[in-house]
Coordinates of C-alpha atoms and ligand atoms in Angstrom, one line a residue:
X355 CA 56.3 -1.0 26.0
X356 CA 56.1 0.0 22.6
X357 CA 58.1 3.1 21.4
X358 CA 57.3 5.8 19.0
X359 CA 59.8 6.2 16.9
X360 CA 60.2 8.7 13.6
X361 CA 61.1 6.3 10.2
X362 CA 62.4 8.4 7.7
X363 CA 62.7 6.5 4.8
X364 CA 64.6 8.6 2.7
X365 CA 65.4 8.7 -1.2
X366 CA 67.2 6.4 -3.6
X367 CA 67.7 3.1 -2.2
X368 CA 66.5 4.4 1.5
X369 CA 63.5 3.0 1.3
X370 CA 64.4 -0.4 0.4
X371 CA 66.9 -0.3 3.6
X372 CA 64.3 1.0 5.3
X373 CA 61.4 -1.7 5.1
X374 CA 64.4 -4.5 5.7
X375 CA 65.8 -2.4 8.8
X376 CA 62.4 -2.4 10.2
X377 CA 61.9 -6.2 9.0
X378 CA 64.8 -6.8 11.5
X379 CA 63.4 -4.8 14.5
X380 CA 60.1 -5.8 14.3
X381 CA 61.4 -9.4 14.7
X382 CA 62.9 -8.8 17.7
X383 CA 59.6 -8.6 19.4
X384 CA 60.4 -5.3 20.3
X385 CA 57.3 -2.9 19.8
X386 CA 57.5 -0.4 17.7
X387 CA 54.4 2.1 16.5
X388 CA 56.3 4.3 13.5
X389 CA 56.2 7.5 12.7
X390 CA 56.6 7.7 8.3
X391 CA 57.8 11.1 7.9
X392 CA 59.4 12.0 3.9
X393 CA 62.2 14.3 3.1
X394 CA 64.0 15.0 0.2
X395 CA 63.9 15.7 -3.3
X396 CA 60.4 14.2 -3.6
X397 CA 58.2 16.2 -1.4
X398 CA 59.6 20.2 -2.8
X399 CA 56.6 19.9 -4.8
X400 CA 54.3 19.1 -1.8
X401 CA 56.1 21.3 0.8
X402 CA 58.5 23.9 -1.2
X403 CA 61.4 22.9 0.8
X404 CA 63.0 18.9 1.0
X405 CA 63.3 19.0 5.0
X406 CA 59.2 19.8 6.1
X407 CA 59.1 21.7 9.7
X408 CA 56.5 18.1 10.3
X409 CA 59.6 15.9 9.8
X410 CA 61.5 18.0 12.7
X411 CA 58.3 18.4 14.8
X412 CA 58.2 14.7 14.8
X413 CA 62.0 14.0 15.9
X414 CA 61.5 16.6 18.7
X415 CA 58.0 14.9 19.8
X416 CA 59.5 11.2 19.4
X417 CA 63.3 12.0 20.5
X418 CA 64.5 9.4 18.6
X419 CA 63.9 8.3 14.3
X420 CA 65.8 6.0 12.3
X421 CA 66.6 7.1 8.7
X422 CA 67.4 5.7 5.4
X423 CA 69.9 7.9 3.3
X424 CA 68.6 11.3 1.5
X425 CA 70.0 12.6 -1.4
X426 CA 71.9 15.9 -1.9
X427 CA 72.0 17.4 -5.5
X428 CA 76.0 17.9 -6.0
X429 CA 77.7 21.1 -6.8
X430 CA 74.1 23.2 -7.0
X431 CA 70.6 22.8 -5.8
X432 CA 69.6 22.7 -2.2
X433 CA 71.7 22.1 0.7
X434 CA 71.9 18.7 2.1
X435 CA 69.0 17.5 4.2
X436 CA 71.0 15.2 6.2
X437 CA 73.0 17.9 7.4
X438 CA 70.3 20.2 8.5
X439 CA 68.8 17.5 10.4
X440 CA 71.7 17.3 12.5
X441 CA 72.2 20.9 12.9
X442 CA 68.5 22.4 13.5
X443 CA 68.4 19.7 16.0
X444 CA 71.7 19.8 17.7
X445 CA 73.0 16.5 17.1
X446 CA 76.6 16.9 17.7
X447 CA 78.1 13.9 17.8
X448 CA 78.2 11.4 14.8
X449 CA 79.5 8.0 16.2
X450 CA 80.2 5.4 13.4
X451 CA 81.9 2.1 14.7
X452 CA 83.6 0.3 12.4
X453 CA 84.2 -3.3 13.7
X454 CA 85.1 -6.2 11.6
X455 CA 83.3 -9.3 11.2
X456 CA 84.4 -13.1 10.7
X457 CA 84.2 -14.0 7.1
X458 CA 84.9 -10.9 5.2
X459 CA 87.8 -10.8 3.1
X460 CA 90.2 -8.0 4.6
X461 CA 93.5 -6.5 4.6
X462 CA 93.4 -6.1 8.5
X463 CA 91.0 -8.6 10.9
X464 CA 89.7 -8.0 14.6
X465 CA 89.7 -3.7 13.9
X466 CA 87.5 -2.2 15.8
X467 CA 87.8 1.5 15.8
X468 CA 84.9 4.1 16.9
X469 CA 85.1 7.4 14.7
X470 CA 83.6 10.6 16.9
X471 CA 82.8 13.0 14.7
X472 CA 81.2 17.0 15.8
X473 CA 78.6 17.7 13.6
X474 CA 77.5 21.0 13.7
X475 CA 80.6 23.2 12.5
X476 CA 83.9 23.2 10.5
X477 CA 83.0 23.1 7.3
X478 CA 79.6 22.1 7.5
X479 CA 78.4 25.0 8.6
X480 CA 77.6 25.8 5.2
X481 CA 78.7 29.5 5.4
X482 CA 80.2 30.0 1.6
X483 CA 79.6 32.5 -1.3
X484 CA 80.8 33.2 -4.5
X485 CA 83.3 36.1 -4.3
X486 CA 84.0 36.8 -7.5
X487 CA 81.2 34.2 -9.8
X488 CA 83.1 31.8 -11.6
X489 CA 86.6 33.3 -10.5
X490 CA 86.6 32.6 -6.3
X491 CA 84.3 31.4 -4.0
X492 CA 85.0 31.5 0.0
X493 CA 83.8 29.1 2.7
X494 CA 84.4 29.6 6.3
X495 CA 85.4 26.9 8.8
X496 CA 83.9 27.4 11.8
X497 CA 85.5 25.7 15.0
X498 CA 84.3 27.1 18.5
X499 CA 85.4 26.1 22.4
X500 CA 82.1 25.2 23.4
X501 CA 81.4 23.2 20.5
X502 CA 84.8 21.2 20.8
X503 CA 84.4 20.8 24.1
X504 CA 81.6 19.0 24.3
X505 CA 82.0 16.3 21.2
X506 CA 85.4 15.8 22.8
X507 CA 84.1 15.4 26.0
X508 CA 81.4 12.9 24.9
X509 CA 84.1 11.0 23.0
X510 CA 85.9 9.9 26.7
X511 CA 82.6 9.6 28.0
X512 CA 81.5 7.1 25.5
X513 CA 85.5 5.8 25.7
X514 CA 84.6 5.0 29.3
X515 CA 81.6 4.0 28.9
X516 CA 82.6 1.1 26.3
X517 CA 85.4 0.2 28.1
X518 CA 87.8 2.1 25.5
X519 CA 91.2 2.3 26.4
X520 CA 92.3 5.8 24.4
X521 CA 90.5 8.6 22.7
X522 CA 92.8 10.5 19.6
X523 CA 92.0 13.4 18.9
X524 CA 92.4 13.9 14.8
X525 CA 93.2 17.8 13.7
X526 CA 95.5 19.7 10.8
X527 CA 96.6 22.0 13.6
X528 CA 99.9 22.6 11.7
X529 CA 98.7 24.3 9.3
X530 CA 94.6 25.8 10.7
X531 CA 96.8 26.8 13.5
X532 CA 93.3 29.5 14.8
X533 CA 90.9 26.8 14.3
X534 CA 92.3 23.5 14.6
X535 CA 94.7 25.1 16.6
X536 CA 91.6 25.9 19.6
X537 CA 90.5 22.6 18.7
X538 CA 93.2 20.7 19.7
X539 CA 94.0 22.7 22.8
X540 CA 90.9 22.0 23.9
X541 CA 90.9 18.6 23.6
X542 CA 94.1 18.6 25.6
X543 CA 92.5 20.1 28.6
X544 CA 89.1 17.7 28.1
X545 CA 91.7 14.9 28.0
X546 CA 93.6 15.7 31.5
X547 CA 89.9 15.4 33.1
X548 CA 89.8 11.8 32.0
X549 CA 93.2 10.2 33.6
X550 CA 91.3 7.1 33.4
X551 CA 91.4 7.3 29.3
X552 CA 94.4 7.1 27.2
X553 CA 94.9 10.0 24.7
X554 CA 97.1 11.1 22.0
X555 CA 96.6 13.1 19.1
X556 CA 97.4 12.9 15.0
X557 CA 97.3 15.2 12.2
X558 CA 94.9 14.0 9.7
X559 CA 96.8 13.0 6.4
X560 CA 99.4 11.0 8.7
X561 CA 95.9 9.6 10.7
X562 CA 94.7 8.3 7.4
X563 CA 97.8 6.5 6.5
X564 CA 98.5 4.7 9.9
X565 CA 94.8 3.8 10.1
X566 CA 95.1 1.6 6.8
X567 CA 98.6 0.3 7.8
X568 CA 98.5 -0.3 11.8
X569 CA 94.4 0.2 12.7
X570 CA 94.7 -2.0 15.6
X571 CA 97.3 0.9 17.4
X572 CA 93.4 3.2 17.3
X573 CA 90.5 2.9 19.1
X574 CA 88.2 6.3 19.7
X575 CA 88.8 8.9 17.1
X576 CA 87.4 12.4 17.9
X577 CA 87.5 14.4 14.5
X578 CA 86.1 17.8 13.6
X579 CA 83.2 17.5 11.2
X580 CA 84.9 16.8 7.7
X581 CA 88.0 15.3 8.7
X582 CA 85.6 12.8 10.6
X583 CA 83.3 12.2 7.5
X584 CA 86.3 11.2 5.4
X585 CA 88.1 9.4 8.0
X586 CA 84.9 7.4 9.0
X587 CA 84.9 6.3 5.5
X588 CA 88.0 5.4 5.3
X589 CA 87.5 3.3 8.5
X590 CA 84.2 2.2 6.6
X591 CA 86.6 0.5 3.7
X592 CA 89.0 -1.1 6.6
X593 CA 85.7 -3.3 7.9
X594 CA 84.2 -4.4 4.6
X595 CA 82.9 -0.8 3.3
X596 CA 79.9 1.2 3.2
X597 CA 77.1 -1.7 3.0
X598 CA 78.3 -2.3 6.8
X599 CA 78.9 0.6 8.5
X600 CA 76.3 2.3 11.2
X601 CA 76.3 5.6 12.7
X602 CA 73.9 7.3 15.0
X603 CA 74.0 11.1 15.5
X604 CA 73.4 11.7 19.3
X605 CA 72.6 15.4 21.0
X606 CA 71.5 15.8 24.5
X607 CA 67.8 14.7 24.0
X608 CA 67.4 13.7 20.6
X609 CA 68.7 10.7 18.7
X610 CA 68.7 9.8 15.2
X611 CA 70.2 6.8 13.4
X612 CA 71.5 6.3 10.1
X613 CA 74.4 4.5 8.0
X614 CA 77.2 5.9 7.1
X615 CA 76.5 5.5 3.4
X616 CA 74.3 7.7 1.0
X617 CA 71.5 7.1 -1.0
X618 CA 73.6 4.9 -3.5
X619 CA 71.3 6.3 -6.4
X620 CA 72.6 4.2 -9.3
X621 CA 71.1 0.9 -6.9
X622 CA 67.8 2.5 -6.6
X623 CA 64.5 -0.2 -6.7
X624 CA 66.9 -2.9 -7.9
X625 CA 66.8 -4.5 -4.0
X626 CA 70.7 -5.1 -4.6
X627 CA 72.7 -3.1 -1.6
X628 CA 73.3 -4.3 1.7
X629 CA 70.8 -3.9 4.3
X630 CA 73.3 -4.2 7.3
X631 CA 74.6 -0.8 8.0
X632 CA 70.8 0.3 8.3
X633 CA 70.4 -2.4 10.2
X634 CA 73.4 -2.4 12.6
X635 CA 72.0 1.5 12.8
X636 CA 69.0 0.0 14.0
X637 CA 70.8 -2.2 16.3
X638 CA 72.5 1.2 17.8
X639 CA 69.0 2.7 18.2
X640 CA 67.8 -0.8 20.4
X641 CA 70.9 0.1 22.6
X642 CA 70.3 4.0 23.0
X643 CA 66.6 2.5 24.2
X644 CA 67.5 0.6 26.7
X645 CA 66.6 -2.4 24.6
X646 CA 70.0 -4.4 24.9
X647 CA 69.0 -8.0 24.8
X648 CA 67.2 -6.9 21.4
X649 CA 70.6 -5.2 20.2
X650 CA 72.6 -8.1 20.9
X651 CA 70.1 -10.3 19.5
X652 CA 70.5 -8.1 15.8
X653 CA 74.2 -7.9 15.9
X654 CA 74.9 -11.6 16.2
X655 CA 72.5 -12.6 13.8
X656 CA 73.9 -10.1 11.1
X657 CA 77.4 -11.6 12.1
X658 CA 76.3 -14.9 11.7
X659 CA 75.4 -14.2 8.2
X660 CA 78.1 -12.7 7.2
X661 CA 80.4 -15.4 8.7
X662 CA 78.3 -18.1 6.4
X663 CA 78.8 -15.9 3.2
X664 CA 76.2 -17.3 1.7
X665 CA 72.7 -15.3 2.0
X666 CA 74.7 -12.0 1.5
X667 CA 74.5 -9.3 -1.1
X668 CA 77.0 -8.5 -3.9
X669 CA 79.4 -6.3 -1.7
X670 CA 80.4 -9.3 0.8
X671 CA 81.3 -11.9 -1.5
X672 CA 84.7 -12.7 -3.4
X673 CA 83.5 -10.7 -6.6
X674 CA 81.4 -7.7 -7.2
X675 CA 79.6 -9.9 -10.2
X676 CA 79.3 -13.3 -8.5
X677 CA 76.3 -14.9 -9.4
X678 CA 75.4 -16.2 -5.4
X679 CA 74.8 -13.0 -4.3
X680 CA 71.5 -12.2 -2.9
X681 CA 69.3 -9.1 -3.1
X682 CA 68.4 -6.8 0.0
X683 CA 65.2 -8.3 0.8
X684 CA 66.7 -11.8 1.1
X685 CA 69.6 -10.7 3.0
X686 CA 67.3 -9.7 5.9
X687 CA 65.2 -12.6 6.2
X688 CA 68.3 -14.6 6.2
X689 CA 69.2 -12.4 9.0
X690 CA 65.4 -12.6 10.8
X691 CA 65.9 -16.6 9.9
X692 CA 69.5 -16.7 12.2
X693 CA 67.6 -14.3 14.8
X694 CA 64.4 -17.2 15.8
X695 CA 66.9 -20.3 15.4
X696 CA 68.4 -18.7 18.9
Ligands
LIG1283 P1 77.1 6.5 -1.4 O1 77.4 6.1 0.0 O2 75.6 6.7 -1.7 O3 77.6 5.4 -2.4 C1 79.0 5.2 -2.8 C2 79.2 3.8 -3.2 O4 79.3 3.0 -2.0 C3 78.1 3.2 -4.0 O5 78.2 3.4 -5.3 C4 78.2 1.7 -3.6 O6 79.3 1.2 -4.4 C5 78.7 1.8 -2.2 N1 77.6 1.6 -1.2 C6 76.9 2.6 -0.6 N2 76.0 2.1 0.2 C7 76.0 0.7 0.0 C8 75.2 -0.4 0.5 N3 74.2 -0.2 1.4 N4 75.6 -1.6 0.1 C9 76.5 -1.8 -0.8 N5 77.3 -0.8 -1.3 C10 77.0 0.5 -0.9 O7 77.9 7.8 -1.8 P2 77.8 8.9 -3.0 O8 77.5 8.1 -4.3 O9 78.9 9.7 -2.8 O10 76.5 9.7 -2.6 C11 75.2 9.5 -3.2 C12 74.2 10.5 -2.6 O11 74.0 10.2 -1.2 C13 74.7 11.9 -2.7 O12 73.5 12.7 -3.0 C14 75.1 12.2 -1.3 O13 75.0 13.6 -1.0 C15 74.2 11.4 -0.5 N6 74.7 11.1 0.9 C16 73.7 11.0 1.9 C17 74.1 10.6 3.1 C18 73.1 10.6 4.2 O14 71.9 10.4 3.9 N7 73.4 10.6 5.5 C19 75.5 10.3 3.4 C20 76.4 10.3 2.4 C21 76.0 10.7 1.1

């Protein structure tokens, strides 16, 4: 079977995560006819707007697209592209495992924590103004039952599914006692559904300091949208950092996988940063398709690698400026190399 699948590249150094992510796929034997679609800065010329209706028609033909990272201009400029992918087309839940692999050089070893993050509200749902220019500016938080409800929901089903013992659900209900406040109640009553699953709750600044002193005590972390993109990166730093850590944003037809990490601008055509959270995203697409044996097959080899230090890229080894390090390209045919010797 081969599966048609939208590949969105992205900006900065997407592309070059890109071409090794699919590298890594193709290798599996697993078929694969692509669908290039661009977005971002570089086709407003072309189009007038950095998300073309084409790239969205394509995700909703293919129902599933792997992505590199797209830029988003900061403080001005138009509004992030990643995000409205994930709005227009419902993708409410963000899952980014962070796991930690043999070799790395780590405060904590053997964390594995899954961060389930909604995303399609709080902040995110990009409702803000200027008040007063230059004086106040207003942005409103949006948190609603149905919306909690189901990314909570799909955080014990995913717990049960991956034999998870607890879900916590992660909230500042202390003090955003209307939104978070809903949000946690809700949660509560998802949570008695699912006697099966563990759960427990924690304010976010007290979530982010147990997770870096005791992240073994965590396992599934369901956040509302900001609190989960900052605690996923903090979960990101626990495992080796952004070069390693996956996501895949999952509605209730469409799928589409990306890292955790941005566009890394400054890295751009140098073939320097590391290829394996685009690939481990890729890995999470084989197992939303069914393809498992593939999955597995990805996952170990990447491990491998990283346990031998050697063919890795500047963020895995001992010193930012070591000389060893390889460049993106290399680091995925070492990990195609470790994939045939099985
Ligand atoms: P970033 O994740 O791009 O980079 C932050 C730092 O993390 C880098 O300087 C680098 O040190 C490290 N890093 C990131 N990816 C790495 C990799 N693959 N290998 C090794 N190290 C890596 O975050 P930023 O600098 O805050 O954002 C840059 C741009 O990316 C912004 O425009 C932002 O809006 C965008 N962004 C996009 C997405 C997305 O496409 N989903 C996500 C986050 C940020």
């Amino acid at each position: 079977m081969t599966y048609r699948v939208t590949l969105i590249p992205g900006d900065g150094t997407g592309p070059e995560l890109v071409t090794a992510t699919r590298r890594v796929l193709e290798a599996t034997g697993v078929e694969f006819d692509w669908d290039v679609q661009d977005a971002g800065a570089g086709v407003m010329d072309t189009y007038g707007t950095p998300l073309p209706d084409s790239v969205l028609d394509s995700i909703r033909a293919n129902k599933v697209a792997l992505k590199g990272p797209i830029t988003t201009p900061i403080g001005t400029g138009f509004r992030s592209v990643n995000v409205a992918i994930r709005k227009v087309l419902d993708l409410y839940a963000n899952v980014r495992p962070a796991r930690s692999l043999p070799g790395m050089s780590l405060c904590h070893e053997n964390v594995d924590l899954v961060v389930v993050r909604e995303n399609t509200e709080g902040l995110y749902a990009g409702i803000e103004h200027d008040v007063i220019p230059d004086v106040a500016a207003e942005s409103i938080r949006i948190i609603t039952r149905p919306g909690s409800e189901r990314v909570v929901r799909f955080a014990f089903d995913y717990a049960r599914a991956n034999g998870r013992r607890l879900v916590t659900a992660v909230h500042k209900a202390n003090i955003l006692k209307a939104t978070d406040g809903l949000y946690l109640r809700v949660a509560r009553e998802v949570a008695a559904d699912y006697p099966d699953i563990e759960f427990n709750d924690r304010i976010v600044d007290n979530m982010c300091m147990q997770l870096v002193q005791r992240p073994h005590e965590y396992d599934v972390l369901v956040c509302p949208n900001l609190f989960g993109d900052i605690v996923s990166d903090l979960c990101s730093g626990l495992v080796g950092g952004l070069g390693v850590a996956p996501g895949a944003n999952i509605g209730t037809e469409l799928a589409v996988f990306e890292p955790v990490h941005g566009s890394a601008p400054k890295y751009t055509g140098m073939n320097k940063v590391n290829p394996t959270a685009n690939i481990l995203s890729g890995a999470l697409m084989l197992r939303h398709l069914d393809e498992l044996e593939a999955a597995v097959q990805v996952e170990r080899a990447v491990a491998q690698v990283i346990a031998e230090g050697r063919s890795v890229t500047y963020d895995l080894k001992p010193t930012r400026d070591d000389p060893s390090a390889v460049g993106t390209q290399e680091m995925a045919d070492a990990i195609i190399a470790a994939m045939s010797l099985r």
